[in-house]
Coordinates of C-alpha atoms in Angstrom, one line a residue:
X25 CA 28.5 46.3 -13.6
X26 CA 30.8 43.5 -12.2
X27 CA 29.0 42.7 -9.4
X28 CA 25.5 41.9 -8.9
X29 CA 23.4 41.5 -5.6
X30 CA 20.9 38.9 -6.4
X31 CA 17.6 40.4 -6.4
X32 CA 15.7 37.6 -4.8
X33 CA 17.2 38.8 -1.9
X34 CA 14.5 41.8 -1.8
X35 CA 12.1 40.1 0.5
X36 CA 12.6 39.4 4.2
X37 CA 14.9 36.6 4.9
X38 CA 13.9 33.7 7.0
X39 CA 17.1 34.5 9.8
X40 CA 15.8 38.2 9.8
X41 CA 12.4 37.0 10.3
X42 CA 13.1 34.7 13.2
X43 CA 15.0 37.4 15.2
X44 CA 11.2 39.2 15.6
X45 CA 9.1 36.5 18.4
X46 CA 6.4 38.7 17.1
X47 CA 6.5 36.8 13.7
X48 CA 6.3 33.4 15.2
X49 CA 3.3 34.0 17.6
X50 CA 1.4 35.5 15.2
X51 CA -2.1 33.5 15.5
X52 CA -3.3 34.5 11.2
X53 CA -0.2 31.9 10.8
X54 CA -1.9 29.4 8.3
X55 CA 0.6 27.1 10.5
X56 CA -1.9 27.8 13.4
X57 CA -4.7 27.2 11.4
X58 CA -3.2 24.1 10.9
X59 CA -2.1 23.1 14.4
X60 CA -6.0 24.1 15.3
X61 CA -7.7 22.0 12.9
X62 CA -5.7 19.0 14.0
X63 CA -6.6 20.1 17.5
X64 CA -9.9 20.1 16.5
X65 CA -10.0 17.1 14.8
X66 CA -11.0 13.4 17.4
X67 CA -7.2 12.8 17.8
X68 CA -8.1 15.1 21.1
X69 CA -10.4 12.4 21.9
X70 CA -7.8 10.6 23.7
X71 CA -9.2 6.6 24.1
X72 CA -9.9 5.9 27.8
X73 CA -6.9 3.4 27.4
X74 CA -4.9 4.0 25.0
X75 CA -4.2 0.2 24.6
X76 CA -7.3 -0.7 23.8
X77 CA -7.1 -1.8 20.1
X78 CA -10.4 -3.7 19.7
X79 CA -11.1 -0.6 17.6
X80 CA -9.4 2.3 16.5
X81 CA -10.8 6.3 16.8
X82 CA -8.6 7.3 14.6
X83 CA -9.0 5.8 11.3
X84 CA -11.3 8.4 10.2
X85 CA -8.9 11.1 10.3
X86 CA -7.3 9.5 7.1
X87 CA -9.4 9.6 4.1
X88 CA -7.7 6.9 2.6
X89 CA -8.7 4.7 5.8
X90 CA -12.0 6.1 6.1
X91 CA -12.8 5.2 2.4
X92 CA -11.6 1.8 2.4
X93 CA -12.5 0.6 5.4
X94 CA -11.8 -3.3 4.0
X95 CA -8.8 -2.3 4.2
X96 CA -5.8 -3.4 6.5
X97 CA -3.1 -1.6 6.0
X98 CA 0.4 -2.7 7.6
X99 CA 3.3 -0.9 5.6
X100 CA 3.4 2.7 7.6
X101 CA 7.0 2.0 7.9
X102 CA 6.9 2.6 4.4
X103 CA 4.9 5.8 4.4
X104 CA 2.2 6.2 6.7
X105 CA -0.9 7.3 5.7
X106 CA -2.2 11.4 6.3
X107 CA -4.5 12.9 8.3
X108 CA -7.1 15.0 6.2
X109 CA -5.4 17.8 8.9
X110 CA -2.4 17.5 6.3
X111 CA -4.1 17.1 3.3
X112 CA -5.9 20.3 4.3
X113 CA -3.1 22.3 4.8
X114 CA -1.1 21.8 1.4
X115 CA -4.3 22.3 -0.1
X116 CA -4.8 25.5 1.9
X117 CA -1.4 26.5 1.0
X118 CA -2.0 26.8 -2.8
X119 CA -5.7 28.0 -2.5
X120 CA -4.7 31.0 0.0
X121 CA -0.8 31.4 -0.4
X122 CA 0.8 30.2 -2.8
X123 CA 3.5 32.5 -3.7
X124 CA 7.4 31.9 -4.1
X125 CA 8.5 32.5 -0.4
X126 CA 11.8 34.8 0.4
X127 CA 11.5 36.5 -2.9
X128 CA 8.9 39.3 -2.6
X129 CA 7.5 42.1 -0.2
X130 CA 4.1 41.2 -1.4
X131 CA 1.8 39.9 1.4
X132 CA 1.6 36.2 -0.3
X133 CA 5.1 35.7 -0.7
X134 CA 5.5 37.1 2.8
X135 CA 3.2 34.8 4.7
X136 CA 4.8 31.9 2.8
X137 CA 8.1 32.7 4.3
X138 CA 6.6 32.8 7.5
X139 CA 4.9 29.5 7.3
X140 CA 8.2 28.4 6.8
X141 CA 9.9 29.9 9.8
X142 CA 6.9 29.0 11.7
X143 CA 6.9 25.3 10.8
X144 CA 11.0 25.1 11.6
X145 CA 10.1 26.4 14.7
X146 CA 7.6 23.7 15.2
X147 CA 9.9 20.7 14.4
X148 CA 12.5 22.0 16.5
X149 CA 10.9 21.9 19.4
X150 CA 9.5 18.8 18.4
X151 CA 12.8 16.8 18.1
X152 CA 13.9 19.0 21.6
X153 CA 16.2 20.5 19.2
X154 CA 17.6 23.8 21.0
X155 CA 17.8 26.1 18.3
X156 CA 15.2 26.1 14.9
X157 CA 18.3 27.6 13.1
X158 CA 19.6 24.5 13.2
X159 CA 16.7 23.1 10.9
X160 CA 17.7 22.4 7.5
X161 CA 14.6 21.7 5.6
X162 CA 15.5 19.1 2.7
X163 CA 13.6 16.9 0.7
X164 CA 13.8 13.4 2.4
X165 CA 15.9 11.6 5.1
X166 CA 18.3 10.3 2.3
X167 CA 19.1 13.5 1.5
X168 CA 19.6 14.8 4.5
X169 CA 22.2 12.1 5.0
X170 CA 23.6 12.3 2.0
X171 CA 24.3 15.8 3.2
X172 CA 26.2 15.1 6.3
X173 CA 28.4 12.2 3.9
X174 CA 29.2 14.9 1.1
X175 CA 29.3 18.2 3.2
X176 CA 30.5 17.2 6.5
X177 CA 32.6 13.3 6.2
X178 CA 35.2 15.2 4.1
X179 CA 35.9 17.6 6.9
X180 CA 36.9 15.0 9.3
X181 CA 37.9 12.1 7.4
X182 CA 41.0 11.1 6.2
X183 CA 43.0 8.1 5.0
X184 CA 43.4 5.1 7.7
X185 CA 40.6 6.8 9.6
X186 CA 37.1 4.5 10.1
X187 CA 33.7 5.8 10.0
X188 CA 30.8 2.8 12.2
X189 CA 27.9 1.7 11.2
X190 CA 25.3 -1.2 12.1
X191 CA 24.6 -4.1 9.8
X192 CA 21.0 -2.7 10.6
X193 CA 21.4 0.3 8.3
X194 CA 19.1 1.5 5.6
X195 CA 20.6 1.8 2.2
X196 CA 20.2 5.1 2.4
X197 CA 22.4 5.4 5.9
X198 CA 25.1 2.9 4.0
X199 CA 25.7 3.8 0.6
X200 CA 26.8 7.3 1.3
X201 CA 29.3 6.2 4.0
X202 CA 30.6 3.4 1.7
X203 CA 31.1 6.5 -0.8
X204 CA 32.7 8.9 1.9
X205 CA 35.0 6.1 3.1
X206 CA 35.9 5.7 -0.8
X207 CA 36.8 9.2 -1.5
X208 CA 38.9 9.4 2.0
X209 CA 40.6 6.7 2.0
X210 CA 38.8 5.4 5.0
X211 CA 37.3 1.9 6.2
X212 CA 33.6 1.6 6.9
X213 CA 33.4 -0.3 9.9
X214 CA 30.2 -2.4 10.8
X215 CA 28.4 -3.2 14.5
X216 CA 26.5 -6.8 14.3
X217 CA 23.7 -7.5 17.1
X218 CA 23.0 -10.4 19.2
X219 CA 20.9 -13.1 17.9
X220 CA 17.7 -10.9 19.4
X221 CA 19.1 -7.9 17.5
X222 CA 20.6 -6.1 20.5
X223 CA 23.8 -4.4 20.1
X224 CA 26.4 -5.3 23.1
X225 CA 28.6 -3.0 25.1
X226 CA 31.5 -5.3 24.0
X227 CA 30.8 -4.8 20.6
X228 CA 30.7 -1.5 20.8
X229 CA 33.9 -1.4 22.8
X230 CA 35.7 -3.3 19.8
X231 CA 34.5 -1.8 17.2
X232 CA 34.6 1.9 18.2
X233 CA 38.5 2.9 18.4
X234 CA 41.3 5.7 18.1
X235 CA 40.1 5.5 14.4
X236 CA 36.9 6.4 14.8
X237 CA 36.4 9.9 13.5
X238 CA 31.7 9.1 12.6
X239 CA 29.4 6.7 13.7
X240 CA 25.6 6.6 12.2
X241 CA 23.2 4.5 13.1
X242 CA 19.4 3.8 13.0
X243 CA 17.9 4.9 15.7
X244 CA 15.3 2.4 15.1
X245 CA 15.9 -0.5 12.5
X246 CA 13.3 -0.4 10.0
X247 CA 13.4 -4.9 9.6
X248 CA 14.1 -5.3 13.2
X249 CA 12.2 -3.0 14.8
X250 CA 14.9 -2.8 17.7
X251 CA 15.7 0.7 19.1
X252 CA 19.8 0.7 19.1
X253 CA 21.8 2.0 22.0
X254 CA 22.2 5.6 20.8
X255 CA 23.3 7.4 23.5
X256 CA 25.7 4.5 24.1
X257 CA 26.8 5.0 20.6
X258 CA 27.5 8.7 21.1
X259 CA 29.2 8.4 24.4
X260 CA 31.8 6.3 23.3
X261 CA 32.5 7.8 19.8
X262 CA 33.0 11.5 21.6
X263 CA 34.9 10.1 24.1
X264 CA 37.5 9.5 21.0
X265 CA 36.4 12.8 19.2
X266 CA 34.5 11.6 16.9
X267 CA 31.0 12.1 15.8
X268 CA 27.2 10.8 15.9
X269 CA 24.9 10.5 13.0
X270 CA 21.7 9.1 14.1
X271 CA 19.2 7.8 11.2
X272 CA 15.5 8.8 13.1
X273 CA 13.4 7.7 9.9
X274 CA 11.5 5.2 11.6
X275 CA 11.6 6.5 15.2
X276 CA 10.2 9.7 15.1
X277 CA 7.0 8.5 13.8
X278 CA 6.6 6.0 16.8
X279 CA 8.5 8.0 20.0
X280 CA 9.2 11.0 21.7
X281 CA 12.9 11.9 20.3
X282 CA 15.1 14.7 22.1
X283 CA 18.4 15.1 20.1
X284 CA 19.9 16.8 23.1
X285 CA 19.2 14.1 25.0
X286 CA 20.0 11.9 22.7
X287 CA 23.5 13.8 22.4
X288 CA 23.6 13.3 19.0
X289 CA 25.6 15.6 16.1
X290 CA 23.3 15.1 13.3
X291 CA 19.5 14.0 12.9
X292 CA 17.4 13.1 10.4
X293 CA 14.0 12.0 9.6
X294 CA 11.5 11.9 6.3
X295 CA 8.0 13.9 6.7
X296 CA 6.0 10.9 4.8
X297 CA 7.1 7.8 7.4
X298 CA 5.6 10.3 10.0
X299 CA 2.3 11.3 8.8
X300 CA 3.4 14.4 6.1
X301 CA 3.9 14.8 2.6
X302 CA 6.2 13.2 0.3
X303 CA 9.1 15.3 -1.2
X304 CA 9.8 16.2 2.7
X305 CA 12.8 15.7 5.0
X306 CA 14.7 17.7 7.7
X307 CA 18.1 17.6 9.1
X308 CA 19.2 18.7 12.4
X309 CA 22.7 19.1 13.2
X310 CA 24.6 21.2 16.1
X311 CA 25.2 24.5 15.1
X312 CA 29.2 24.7 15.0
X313 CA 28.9 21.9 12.5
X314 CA 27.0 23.0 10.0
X315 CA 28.3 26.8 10.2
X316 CA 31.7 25.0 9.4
X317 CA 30.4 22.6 6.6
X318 CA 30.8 23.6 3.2
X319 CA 27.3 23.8 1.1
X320 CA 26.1 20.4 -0.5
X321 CA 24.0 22.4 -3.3
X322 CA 24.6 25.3 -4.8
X323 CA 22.2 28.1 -6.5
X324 CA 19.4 30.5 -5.7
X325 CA 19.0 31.4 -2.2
X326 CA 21.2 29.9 -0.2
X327 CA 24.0 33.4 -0.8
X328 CA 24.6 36.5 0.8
X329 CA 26.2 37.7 -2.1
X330 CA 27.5 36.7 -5.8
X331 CA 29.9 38.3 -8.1
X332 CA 31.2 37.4 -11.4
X333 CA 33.5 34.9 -10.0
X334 CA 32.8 34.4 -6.2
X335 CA 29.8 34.1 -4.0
X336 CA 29.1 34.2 0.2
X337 CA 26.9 31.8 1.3
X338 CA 23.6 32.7 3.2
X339 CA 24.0 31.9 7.2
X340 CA 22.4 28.4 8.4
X341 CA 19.8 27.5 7.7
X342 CA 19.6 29.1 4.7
X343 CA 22.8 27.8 3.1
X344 CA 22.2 24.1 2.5
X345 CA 18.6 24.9 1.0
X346 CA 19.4 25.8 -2.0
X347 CA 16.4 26.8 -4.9
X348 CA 12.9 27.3 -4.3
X349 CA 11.6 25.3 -1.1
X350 CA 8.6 23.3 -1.5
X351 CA 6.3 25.5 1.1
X352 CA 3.2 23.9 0.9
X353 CA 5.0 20.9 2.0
X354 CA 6.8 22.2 4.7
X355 CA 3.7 23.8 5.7
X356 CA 1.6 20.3 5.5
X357 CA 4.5 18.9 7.6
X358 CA 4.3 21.2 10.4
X359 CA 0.1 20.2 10.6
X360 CA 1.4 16.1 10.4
X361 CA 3.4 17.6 13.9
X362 CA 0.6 19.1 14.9
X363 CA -1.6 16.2 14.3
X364 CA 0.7 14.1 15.9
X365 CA 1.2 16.2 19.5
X366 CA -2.8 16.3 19.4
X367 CA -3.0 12.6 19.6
X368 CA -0.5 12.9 22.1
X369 CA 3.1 10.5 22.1
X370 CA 1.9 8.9 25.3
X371 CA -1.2 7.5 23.1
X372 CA 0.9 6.7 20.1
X373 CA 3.8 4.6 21.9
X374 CA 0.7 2.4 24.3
X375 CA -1.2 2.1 21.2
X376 CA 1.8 0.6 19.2
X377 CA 3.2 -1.5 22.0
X378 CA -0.2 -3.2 22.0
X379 CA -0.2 -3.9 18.3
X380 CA 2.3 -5.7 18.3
X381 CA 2.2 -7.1 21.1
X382 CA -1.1 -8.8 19.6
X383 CA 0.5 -9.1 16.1
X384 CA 3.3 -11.4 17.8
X385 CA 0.9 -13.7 19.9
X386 CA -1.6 -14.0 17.0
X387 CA 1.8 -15.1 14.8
X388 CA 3.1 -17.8 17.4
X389 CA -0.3 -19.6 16.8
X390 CA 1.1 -20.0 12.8
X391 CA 3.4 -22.7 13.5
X392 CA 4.5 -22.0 9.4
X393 CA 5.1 -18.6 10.6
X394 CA 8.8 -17.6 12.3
X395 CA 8.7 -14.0 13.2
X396 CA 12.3 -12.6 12.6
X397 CA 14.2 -10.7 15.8
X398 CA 13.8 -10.1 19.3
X399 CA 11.2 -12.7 21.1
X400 CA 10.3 -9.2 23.0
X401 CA 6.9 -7.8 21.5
X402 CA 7.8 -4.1 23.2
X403 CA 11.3 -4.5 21.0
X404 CA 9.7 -4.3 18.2
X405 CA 8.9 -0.7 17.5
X406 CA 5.9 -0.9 15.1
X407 CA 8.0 -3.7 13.0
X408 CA 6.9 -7.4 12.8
X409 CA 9.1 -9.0 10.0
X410 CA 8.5 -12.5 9.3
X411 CA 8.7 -15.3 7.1
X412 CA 6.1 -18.1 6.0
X413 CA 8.0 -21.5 6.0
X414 CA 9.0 -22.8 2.3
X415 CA 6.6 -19.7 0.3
X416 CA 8.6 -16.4 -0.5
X417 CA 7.5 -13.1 0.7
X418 CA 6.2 -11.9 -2.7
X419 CA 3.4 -14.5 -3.0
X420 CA 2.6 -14.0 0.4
X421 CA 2.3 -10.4 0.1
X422 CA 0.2 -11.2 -3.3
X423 CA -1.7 -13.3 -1.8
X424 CA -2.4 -11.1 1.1
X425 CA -3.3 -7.8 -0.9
X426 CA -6.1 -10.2 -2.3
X427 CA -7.3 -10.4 0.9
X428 CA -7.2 -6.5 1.3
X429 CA -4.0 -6.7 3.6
X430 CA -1.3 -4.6 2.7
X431 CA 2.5 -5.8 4.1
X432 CA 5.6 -5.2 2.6
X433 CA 7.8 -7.8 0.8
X434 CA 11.4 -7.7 -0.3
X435 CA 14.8 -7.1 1.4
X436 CA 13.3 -3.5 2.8
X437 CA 16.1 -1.6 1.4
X438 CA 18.3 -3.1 4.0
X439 CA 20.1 -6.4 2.0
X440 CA 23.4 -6.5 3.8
X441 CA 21.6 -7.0 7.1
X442 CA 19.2 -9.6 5.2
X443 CA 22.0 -11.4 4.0
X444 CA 23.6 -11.2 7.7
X445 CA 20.1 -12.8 8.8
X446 CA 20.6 -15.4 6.1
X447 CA 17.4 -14.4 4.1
X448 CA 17.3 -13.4 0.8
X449 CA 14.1 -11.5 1.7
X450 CA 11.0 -11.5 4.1
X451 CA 7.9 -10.1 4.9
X452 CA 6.9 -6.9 7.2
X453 CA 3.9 -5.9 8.8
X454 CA 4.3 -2.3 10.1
X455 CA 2.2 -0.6 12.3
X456 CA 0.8 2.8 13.0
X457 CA -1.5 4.1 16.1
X458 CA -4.5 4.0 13.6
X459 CA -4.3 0.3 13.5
X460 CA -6.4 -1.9 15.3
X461 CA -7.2 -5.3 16.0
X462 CA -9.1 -6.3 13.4
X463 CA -5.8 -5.6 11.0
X464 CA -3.8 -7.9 12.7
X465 CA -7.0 -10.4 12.6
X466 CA -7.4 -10.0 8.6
X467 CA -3.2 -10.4 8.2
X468 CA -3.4 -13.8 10.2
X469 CA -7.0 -14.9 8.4
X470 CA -5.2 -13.8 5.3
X471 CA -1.8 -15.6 6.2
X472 CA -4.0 -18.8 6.8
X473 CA -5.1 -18.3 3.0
X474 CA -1.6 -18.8 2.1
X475 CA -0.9 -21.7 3.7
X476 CA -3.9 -23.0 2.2
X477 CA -3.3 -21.9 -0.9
X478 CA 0.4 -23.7 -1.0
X479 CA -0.2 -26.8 0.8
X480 CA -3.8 -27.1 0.9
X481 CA -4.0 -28.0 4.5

């Protein structure tokens, strides 16, 4: 015959298994079992006061914490550490489901699909997105970026036409514009901050124009710490017809996000910066968008239909997630969301604040110490970047893993905005709500060691 169906497509698809509520309430979910061992777990404990750091209830949610308790660990803007809620649940997956989901009527490969549609569900409303069929399940926030650069930029941009960015950017919310712009024929544009890191109204006014057609940004800057003007951002680049990519690697893990609210077109975020698995990432974009975006991958599962020399493409979600999904990731990623509403966002931003707060007083002791960015402790979202005066960040952050502390050294995957700063590098101690006190304590004893250890003072 000439034309095939493709016979994965036996099993339930996820769009036909999200038009039944029945599906998604269903409490033998493994995603509920999830969400109610997080609930059960002393996250529920909520701390009388929330900033009270002198100790922290939560480290022993984390094995990795609760085994090493010498241990201070200040790179979560990195990857954050996991609850044994989300170790629990990949594990779970594999030991009581692990089947290949949307490719069989068997019960396995059934409930896996479900724990998928369950945990798109979850993150949807967790982001305040309005729809979970607007959920694209990929593995990472750089390739959900990459997505929007490949599948979406070439829609809109053409030559003479500008897409804006921040100097603030990520590599991984730069290099694919610096490619779109270079297969258009289009400039990439940059937004520089203050001296405290803050974005003006006047530079926004100058560098968003006719041109215009995308701006992305970092919703939070991941060396600065500074939450940008996102909503600001959007406003004006719509007002031209243009369109808002918003980088949330490093704010979902440390406040409440609402894309609507945020009026953004596209959002993305990685599951490991926010308490999940590695391999894990989700995009969100508004539904007219991504219906009229071409597929960035191509292969199994993500078509309708396939002949010998055409194919339809599945309906969205479904079409940009091409190949087998990684379900026991997914899965462990809706338990790191339900870990994290158990603990409660309130909780997580007062616990933070305080952190750094501390952090940032304990540093202006250090006169050897300059803390890089806004003077503002609360501008700082879980970010302290700093340098030690004439040593470079790598033997401090040798030095400091010595003394158990763990920081990150280097240019943070962000060097035009370290070159804008006029550093060829610096140090970062980033923060979680399962940090306490005595972290902070051990980075300044240890930053002390340092000095010592190059001036012997």
């Amino acid at each position: 015959m000439s034309t095939v169906m493709e016979s994965t497509k036996a099993a339930p698809s996820g769009a036909a298994l999200r038009e039944d509520p029945a599906v998604l309430d269903k409490t033998a979910c493994a995603i509920a079992d999830a969400a109610a061992a997080a609930a059960g777990s002393s996250a529920t404990a909520r701390p009388a006061d929330p900033a009270d750091i002198a100790a922290s209830p939560f480290k022993r949610d984390f094995p990795l914490l609760a085994n090493h308790p010498e241990l201070a660990f200040l790179d979560s803007a990195a990857t954050a550490q996991r609850p044994k809620a989300v170790l629990d649940a990949q594990r779970r997956f594999y030991e009581e489901m692990n089947a290949n989901a949307l490719r069989g009527l068997y019960r396995l490969s059934m409930e896996a699909t479900e724990a998928i549609e369950v945990a798109r569900e979850r993150v949807a409303r967790f982001i305040g997105a309005p729809s979970a069929r607007d959920v694209v399940l990929v593995r990472n926030a750089s390739e959900a970026l990459n997505l929007v650069a490949k599948a979406f930029a070439p829609t809109v941009l053409g030559p003479g036409d500008e897409v804006c960015i921040t100097i603030m950017e990520h590599h991984s919310n730069l290099i694919p514009w610096q490619q779109a712009c270079r297969a258009a024929g289009a400039r990439l544009v940059y937004l520089y901050p203050d001296e405290q890191g803050v974005i003006q109204p006047e530079e926004m006014d100058a560098k968003i124009g006719p041109r215009t057609k995308i701006v992305a940004a970092a919703h939070v800057s991941n060396v600065l710490g500074i939450e940008n003007p996102i909503a600001e951002l959007g406003r004006r680049v719509h007002a031209r017809g243009g369109y808002l990519v918003v980088d949330g690697a490093q704010s979902v893990p440390h406040m409440k996000v609402d894309v609507q609210a945020l009026d953004c077109d596209f959002f993305a975020f990685s599951a490991h910066k926010a308490f999940g698995p590695f391999g894990m990432g989700v995009l969100w974009g508004k539904h007219e968008l991504l219906e009229a975006m071409p597929p960035f991958l191509t292969g199994g599962e993500m078509i309708d239909n396939v002949t010998e020399q055409d194919a339809q493409w599945a309906p969205v979600p479904e079409k940009f997630e091409a190949g087998t999904q990684d379900a026991a990731g997914i899965y462990a990623t809706a338990a790191a969301i339900a870990y994290m509403e158990a603990v409660g966002r309130d909780v997580i931003e007062q616990r933070e604040r305080a952190l750094v707060r501390d952090c940032m007083e304990k540093l202006a002791e250090l006169p050897y110490v300059h803390v890089i960015g806004h003077p503002d402790p609360d501008q700082h979202h879980g970010v302290v970047s700093f340098n030690v005066e004439g040593i470079h960040p790598h033997d401090v952050a040798s030095i400091l893993d010595m003394q158990n502390v763990a920081i990150r050294a280097g240019h943070h995957c962000a060097q035009p905005l370290l070159a804008w700063l006029g550093q060829e590098s610096c140090c970062r101690a980033s923060y979680a709500f399962y940090n306490d006190e005595a972290d902070t304590d051990a980075l300044v004893e240890g930053l002390k060691t340092v000095w010592r250890t190059f001036n012997g003072e």
